[in-house]
Structures are given as C-alpha cells and as structure tokens.
PDB file of C-alpha atoms and ligand atoms in Angstrom:
ATOM      1  CA  MET A  77      -0.005  -0.074   0.060  1.00  0.00           C
ATOM      2  CA  LEU A  78       1.175   3.589  -0.674  1.00  0.00           C
ATOM      3  CA  SER A  79       1.855   5.924   2.045  1.00  0.00           C
ATOM      4  CA  ARG A  80      -0.673   8.741   2.937  1.00  0.00           C
ATOM      5  CA  LYS A  81       1.944  11.087   1.658  1.00  0.00           C
ATOM      6  CA  ALA A  82       2.149   9.384  -1.716  1.00  0.00           C
ATOM      7  CA  GLU A  83      -1.432   9.243  -2.179  1.00  0.00           C
ATOM      8  CA  ASP A  84      -1.691  12.973  -1.514  1.00  0.00           C
ATOM      9  CA  TYR A  85       0.891  13.626  -4.288  1.00  0.00           C
ATOM     10  CA  LEU A  86      -0.942  11.430  -6.784  1.00  0.00           C
ATOM     11  CA  GLU A  87      -4.256  13.301  -5.845  1.00  0.00           C
ATOM     12  CA  ALA A  88      -2.622  16.625  -6.373  1.00  0.00           C
ATOM     13  CA  ILE A  89      -0.937  15.960  -9.544  1.00  0.00           C
ATOM     14  CA  LEU A  90      -4.414  14.530 -10.884  1.00  0.00           C
ATOM     15  CA  ASN A  91      -6.129  17.759  -9.995  1.00  0.00           C
ATOM     16  CA  ILE A  92      -3.479  19.945 -11.366  1.00  0.00           C
ATOM     17  CA  ALA A  93      -3.000  18.003 -14.691  1.00  0.00           C
ATOM     18  CA  GLU A  94      -6.624  17.776 -15.102  1.00  0.00           C
ATOM     19  CA  GLU A  95      -6.573  21.578 -15.387  1.00  0.00           C
ATOM     20  CA  LYS A  96      -3.260  21.959 -17.108  1.00  0.00           C
ATOM     21  CA  GLY A  97      -2.419  18.718 -18.831  1.00  0.00           C
ATOM     22  CA  TYR A  98       0.638  18.259 -16.669  1.00  0.00           C
ATOM     23  CA  ALA A  99       1.841  19.453 -13.138  1.00  0.00           C
ATOM     24  CA  ARG A 100       4.847  21.522 -12.556  1.00  0.00           C
ATOM     25  CA  ILE A 101       6.915  21.130  -9.477  1.00  0.00           C
ATOM     26  CA  LYS A 102       5.970  24.415  -8.148  1.00  0.00           C
ATOM     27  CA  ASP A 103       2.223  23.884  -8.691  1.00  0.00           C
ATOM     28  CA  ILE A 104       2.480  20.637  -6.721  1.00  0.00           C
ATOM     29  CA  ALA A 105       4.595  22.371  -3.930  1.00  0.00           C
ATOM     30  CA  LEU A 106       1.971  25.085  -3.786  1.00  0.00           C
ATOM     31  CA  ALA A 107      -0.924  22.750  -3.793  1.00  0.00           C
ATOM     32  CA  LEU A 108       0.622  20.710  -0.860  1.00  0.00           C
ATOM     33  CA  GLY A 109       2.279  23.342   1.194  1.00  0.00           C
ATOM     34  CA  VAL A 110       5.657  21.836   0.753  1.00  0.00           C
ATOM     35  CA  THR A 111       8.966  22.861  -0.459  1.00  0.00           C
ATOM     36  CA  PRO A 112       9.915  22.261  -4.402  1.00  0.00           C
ATOM     37  CA  SER A 113      12.845  20.099  -3.151  1.00  0.00           C
ATOM     38  CA  SER A 114      10.711  17.711  -1.297  1.00  0.00           C
ATOM     39  CA  VAL A 115       8.334  17.494  -4.299  1.00  0.00           C
ATOM     40  CA  VAL A 116      11.436  16.531  -6.478  1.00  0.00           C
ATOM     41  CA  GLU A 117      12.252  13.832  -4.081  1.00  0.00           C
ATOM     42  CA  MET A 118       9.023  12.407  -3.799  1.00  0.00           C
ATOM     43  CA  VAL A 119       8.243  12.651  -7.685  1.00  0.00           C
ATOM     44  CA  ARG A 120      11.423  10.911  -8.308  1.00  0.00           C
ATOM     45  CA  ARG A 121      10.379   8.125  -6.095  1.00  0.00           C
ATOM     46  CA  LEU A 122       6.872   7.964  -7.586  1.00  0.00           C
ATOM     47  CA  ASN A 123       8.515   7.870 -11.060  1.00  0.00           C
ATOM     48  CA  ASP A 124      10.776   4.830 -10.150  1.00  0.00           C
ATOM     49  CA  MET A 125       7.648   3.051  -8.754  1.00  0.00           C
ATOM     50  CA  GLY A 126       5.831   3.703 -12.088  1.00  0.00           C
ATOM     51  CA  PHE A 127       3.163   6.100 -10.840  1.00  0.00           C
ATOM     52  CA  VAL A 128       4.283   9.216 -12.546  1.00  0.00           C
ATOM     53  CA  GLU A 129       6.418  10.125 -15.368  1.00  0.00           C
ATOM     54  CA  TYR A 130       8.780  13.020 -14.518  1.00  0.00           C
ATOM     55  CA  ARG A 131      10.639  14.808 -17.217  1.00  0.00           C
ATOM     56  CA  LYS A 132      12.644  17.779 -15.867  1.00  0.00           C
ATOM     57  CA  TYR A 133      11.297  20.391 -18.316  1.00  0.00           C
ATOM     58  CA  ASP A 134       7.832  19.012 -19.078  1.00  0.00           C
ATOM     59  CA  GLY A 135       6.719  18.473 -15.527  1.00  0.00           C
ATOM     60  CA  VAL A 136       4.790  15.479 -14.109  1.00  0.00           C
ATOM     61  CA  THR A 137       2.101  13.396 -15.566  1.00  0.00           C
ATOM     62  CA  LEU A 138       0.556  10.300 -14.132  1.00  0.00           C
ATOM     63  CA  THR A 139       0.816   6.965 -15.658  1.00  0.00           C
ATOM     64  CA  PRO A 140      -2.429   4.800 -15.882  1.00  0.00           C
ATOM     65  CA  LYS A 141      -1.448   3.103 -12.572  1.00  0.00           C
ATOM     66  CA  GLY A 142      -0.781   6.467 -10.724  1.00  0.00           C
ATOM     67  CA  GLU A 143      -4.109   7.857 -12.260  1.00  0.00           C
ATOM     68  CA  LYS A 144      -6.102   4.925 -10.906  1.00  0.00           C
ATOM     69  CA  ILE A 145      -4.939   5.611  -7.399  1.00  0.00           C
ATOM     70  CA  GLY A 146      -5.174   9.409  -7.922  1.00  0.00           C
ATOM     71  CA  LYS A 147      -8.794   9.107  -8.990  1.00  0.00           C
ATOM     72  CA  ALA A 148      -9.625   6.568  -6.067  1.00  0.00           C
ATOM     73  CA  VAL A 149      -8.376   9.102  -3.511  1.00  0.00           C
ATOM     74  CA  TRP A 150      -9.973  12.073  -5.074  1.00  0.00           C
ATOM     75  CA  GLY A 151     -13.212  10.085  -5.289  1.00  0.00           C
ATOM     76  CA  ARG A 152     -13.000   9.375  -1.523  1.00  0.00           C
ATOM     77  CA  HIS A 153     -12.272  12.924  -0.779  1.00  0.00           C
ATOM     78  CA  THR A 154     -15.342  14.420  -2.592  1.00  0.00           C
ATOM     79  CA  MET A 155     -17.565  11.895  -0.950  1.00  0.00           C
ATOM     80  CA  ILE A 156     -16.303  12.543   2.532  1.00  0.00           C
ATOM     81  CA  ARG A 157     -16.290  16.198   1.910  1.00  0.00           C
ATOM     82  CA  ALA A 158     -19.969  16.015   0.826  1.00  0.00           C
ATOM     83  CA  PHE A 159     -20.761  13.972   4.105  1.00  0.00           C
ATOM     84  CA  LEU A 160     -19.072  16.621   6.256  1.00  0.00           C
ATOM     85  CA  GLU A 161     -21.083  19.372   4.408  1.00  0.00           C
ATOM     86  CA  ILE A 162     -24.247  17.491   4.993  1.00  0.00           C
ATOM     87  CA  ILE A 163     -23.576  17.476   8.772  1.00  0.00           C
ATOM     88  CA  LYS A 164     -23.062  21.200   8.390  1.00  0.00           C
ATOM     89  CA  VAL A 165     -19.180  21.367   8.588  1.00  0.00           C
ATOM     90  CA  PRO A 166     -18.152  24.717   6.898  1.00  0.00           C
ATOM     91  CA  GLU A 167     -16.831  24.060   3.433  1.00  0.00           C
ATOM     92  CA  GLU A 168     -13.296  25.000   4.142  1.00  0.00           C
ATOM     93  CA  ILE A 169     -12.929  22.838   7.112  1.00  0.00           C
ATOM     94  CA  ALA A 170     -14.805  19.992   5.229  1.00  0.00           C
ATOM     95  CA  ASN A 171     -12.302  20.173   2.405  1.00  0.00           C
ATOM     96  CA  LYS A 172      -9.336  20.017   4.728  1.00  0.00           C
ATOM     97  CA  ASP A 173     -10.403  17.304   6.974  1.00  0.00           C
ATOM     98  CA  ALA A 174     -11.676  15.193   3.860  1.00  0.00           C
ATOM     99  CA  CYS A 175      -8.144  15.304   2.884  1.00  0.00           C
ATOM    100  CA  ILE A 176      -7.100  13.562   6.248  1.00  0.00           C
ATOM    101  CA  ILE A 177      -9.857  11.052   6.550  1.00  0.00           C
ATOM    102  CA  GLU A 178      -9.653   9.958   2.817  1.00  0.00           C
ATOM    103  CA  HIS A 179      -6.653   7.703   3.617  1.00  0.00           C
ATOM    104  CA  GLU A 180      -7.558   5.602   6.505  1.00  0.00           C
ATOM    105  CA  LEU A 181     -11.246   4.459   6.136  1.00  0.00           C
ATOM    106  CA  ASP A 182     -12.378   0.935   5.579  1.00  0.00           C
ATOM    107  CA  PRO A 183     -13.974   0.414   2.152  1.00  0.00           C
ATOM    108  CA  LYS A 184     -17.217  -0.522   4.105  1.00  0.00           C
ATOM    109  CA  THR A 185     -17.238   2.787   5.792  1.00  0.00           C
ATOM    110  CA  ILE A 186     -16.650   4.613   2.611  1.00  0.00           C
ATOM    111  CA  GLU A 187     -19.445   2.781   0.961  1.00  0.00           C
ATOM    112  CA  GLN A 188     -22.036   3.709   3.732  1.00  0.00           C
ATOM    113  CA  VAL A 189     -20.787   7.432   3.501  1.00  0.00           C
ATOM    114  CA  LYS A 190     -21.369   7.291  -0.341  1.00  0.00           C
ATOM    115  CA  ASN A 191     -24.892   5.653   0.390  1.00  0.00           C
ATOM    116  CA  LEU A 192     -25.833   8.407   2.776  1.00  0.00           C
ATOM    117  CA  VAL A 193     -24.502  11.146   0.564  1.00  0.00           C
ATOM    118  CA  ASN A 194     -26.484   9.718  -2.481  1.00  0.00           C
ATOM    119  CA  PHE A 195     -29.569   9.121  -0.189  1.00  0.00           C
ATOM    120  CA  VAL A 196     -29.560  12.911   0.859  1.00  0.00           C
ATOM    121  CA  GLN A 197     -28.651  14.222  -2.580  1.00  0.00           C
ATOM    122  CA  SER A 198     -31.305  12.167  -4.281  1.00  0.00           C
ATOM    123  CA  ALA A 199     -34.079  13.124  -1.948  1.00  0.00           C
ATOM    124  CA  PRO A 200     -36.894  14.757  -3.835  1.00  0.00           C
ATOM    125  CA  ASP A 201     -37.212  17.587  -1.205  1.00  0.00           C
ATOM    126  CA  TYR A 202     -34.846  18.918   1.433  1.00  0.00           C
ATOM    127  CA  PRO A 203     -34.919  16.193   4.064  1.00  0.00           C
ATOM    128  CA  GLN A 204     -36.970  17.096   7.150  1.00  0.00           C
ATOM    129  CA  TRP A 205     -34.576  15.221   9.355  1.00  0.00           C
ATOM    130  CA  LEU A 206     -31.882  17.563   8.135  1.00  0.00           C
ATOM    131  CA  GLU A 207     -33.855  20.621   9.017  1.00  0.00           C
ATOM    132  CA  HIS A 208     -34.434  19.174  12.324  1.00  0.00           C
ATOM    133  CA  PHE A 209     -30.733  18.713  12.704  1.00  0.00           C
ATOM    134  CA  GLU A 210     -29.929  22.271  11.870  1.00  0.00           C
ATOM    135  CA  ILE A 211     -32.348  23.501  14.341  1.00  0.00           C
ATOM    136  CA  PHE A 212     -30.855  20.932  16.819  1.00  0.00           C
ATOM    137  CA  CYS A 213     -27.353  22.178  16.200  1.00  0.00           C
ATOM    138  CA  LYS A 214     -28.514  25.759  17.093  1.00  0.00           C
ATOM    139  CA  THR A 215     -30.746  24.931  19.963  1.00  0.00           C
ATOM    140  CA  GLY A 216     -29.794  21.675  21.415  1.00  0.00           C
ATOM    141  CA  ILE A 217     -33.304  20.609  21.228  1.00  0.00           C
ATOM    142  CA  HIS A 218     -34.932  18.129  18.936  1.00  0.00           C
ATOM    143  CA  PRO A 219     -37.853  19.973  17.116  1.00  0.00           C
ATOM    144  CA  CYS A 220     -40.014  16.900  17.727  1.00  0.00           C
ATOM    145  CA  ASP A 221     -39.559  17.049  21.428  1.00  0.00           C
ATOM    146  CA  GLU A 222     -42.619  19.203  22.143  1.00  0.00           C
ATOM    147  CA  GLY A 223     -42.064  19.219  25.750  1.00  0.00           C
ATOM    148  CA  LYS A 224     -38.528  20.825  25.769  1.00  0.00           C
ATOM    149  CA  ARG A 225     -39.551  23.160  22.974  1.00  0.00           C
ATOM    150  CA  LYS A 226     -42.350  24.408  24.873  1.00  0.00           C
ATOM    151  CA  GLU A 227     -40.227  24.866  28.122  1.00  0.00           C
ATOM    152  CA  ARG A 228     -37.753  26.910  26.144  1.00  0.00           C
ATOM    153  CA  GLU A 229     -40.201  29.010  24.454  1.00  0.00           C
ATOM    154  CA  HIS A 230     -41.839  29.760  27.928  1.00  0.00           C
ATOM    155  CA  ARG A 231     -38.544  30.551  29.282  1.00  0.00           C
ATOM    156  CA  LEU A 232     -37.752  32.909  26.457  1.00  0.00           C
ATOM    157  CA  SER A 233     -41.011  34.706  26.783  1.00  0.00           C
ATOM    158  CA  SER A 234     -40.895  35.150  30.524  1.00  0.00           C
TER     159      SER A 234
HETATM  160 FE1  FE2 B 389      -7.609  14.842  -0.529  1.00  0.00          FE
END
C-alpha cells in the first residue's frame, strides 16, 4: 500500500494535470504546502515506482497506474467532503478534513458514507430530518420534542 503522503501527491497531481495537462513542481509544492525540493524527491520516487512520469522540463504526468490511485483518492475526498457538508461542517474545514480522513477508512465505511450522501442528494425535497438537525445544532433541542420546545419558549418569553 502507498503511504498517505504518496496518495496525496497522486491526488494533487491529478487535479493540477486535469486543469493544465501536466503538473509543474512548483504547482505541486503550492498545492501541498511543501518545498519544491521535497516535491522533486517524492516525484522521483513515484517515477521509479511507475506511478508518474517526470521529465525535468515538461513536468509531471500520471501513468495509468498512478491515475487509478489518484482518482480513487479524489473520489473518496469528494464523498467525505459532501458528507461533512451534510452535517454542516463549513466548506473550508470539510475540504481540509476530507484530505485527512480519505486515507484511512475501511471500504465498507466509504460505501456507507457514499450511500448516505447519495440518499440525501437524491431526496426529492430537502430532508426534514436535516432541517431538524440544523435546528438541533442551534438550539440543542430536537424539534419533535414538544415538551422541551415549549419549556424553552416559555423561558424565552418570561
Ligand atoms: Fe484529498
């Protein structure tokens, strides 16, 4: 299995190359927040393992083997990010944390995250339980809990 770090590189190269056709060392360094010299070191290693092709003046491209992993990691990333956004994690944090979680989960967990995301996204109307969840996040009270809701309203009005 590839290291987390190697997976992050393949994911970043995939995203940059999708936009530009290839990834330059400085683009990768910028995307991952690392120095160009550590990018060169890792890219050389990935080149030797057959995941990327690195030509000094043409930049880095993924081999089919590297692309397969890059796409799998990116697929997990977008799925986890969507899940975190469903549970109301702010976009920027969801994106950052997706990049951490994406490497470690069991395929079964990923499958269930995917099922939940698809379930919510394919709902014909905005799901009521999600509306309730939003209210719960703000008030700490389940809107279906009549007793507690009334108690709270009474407290606020008196
Ligand atoms: Fe990621």
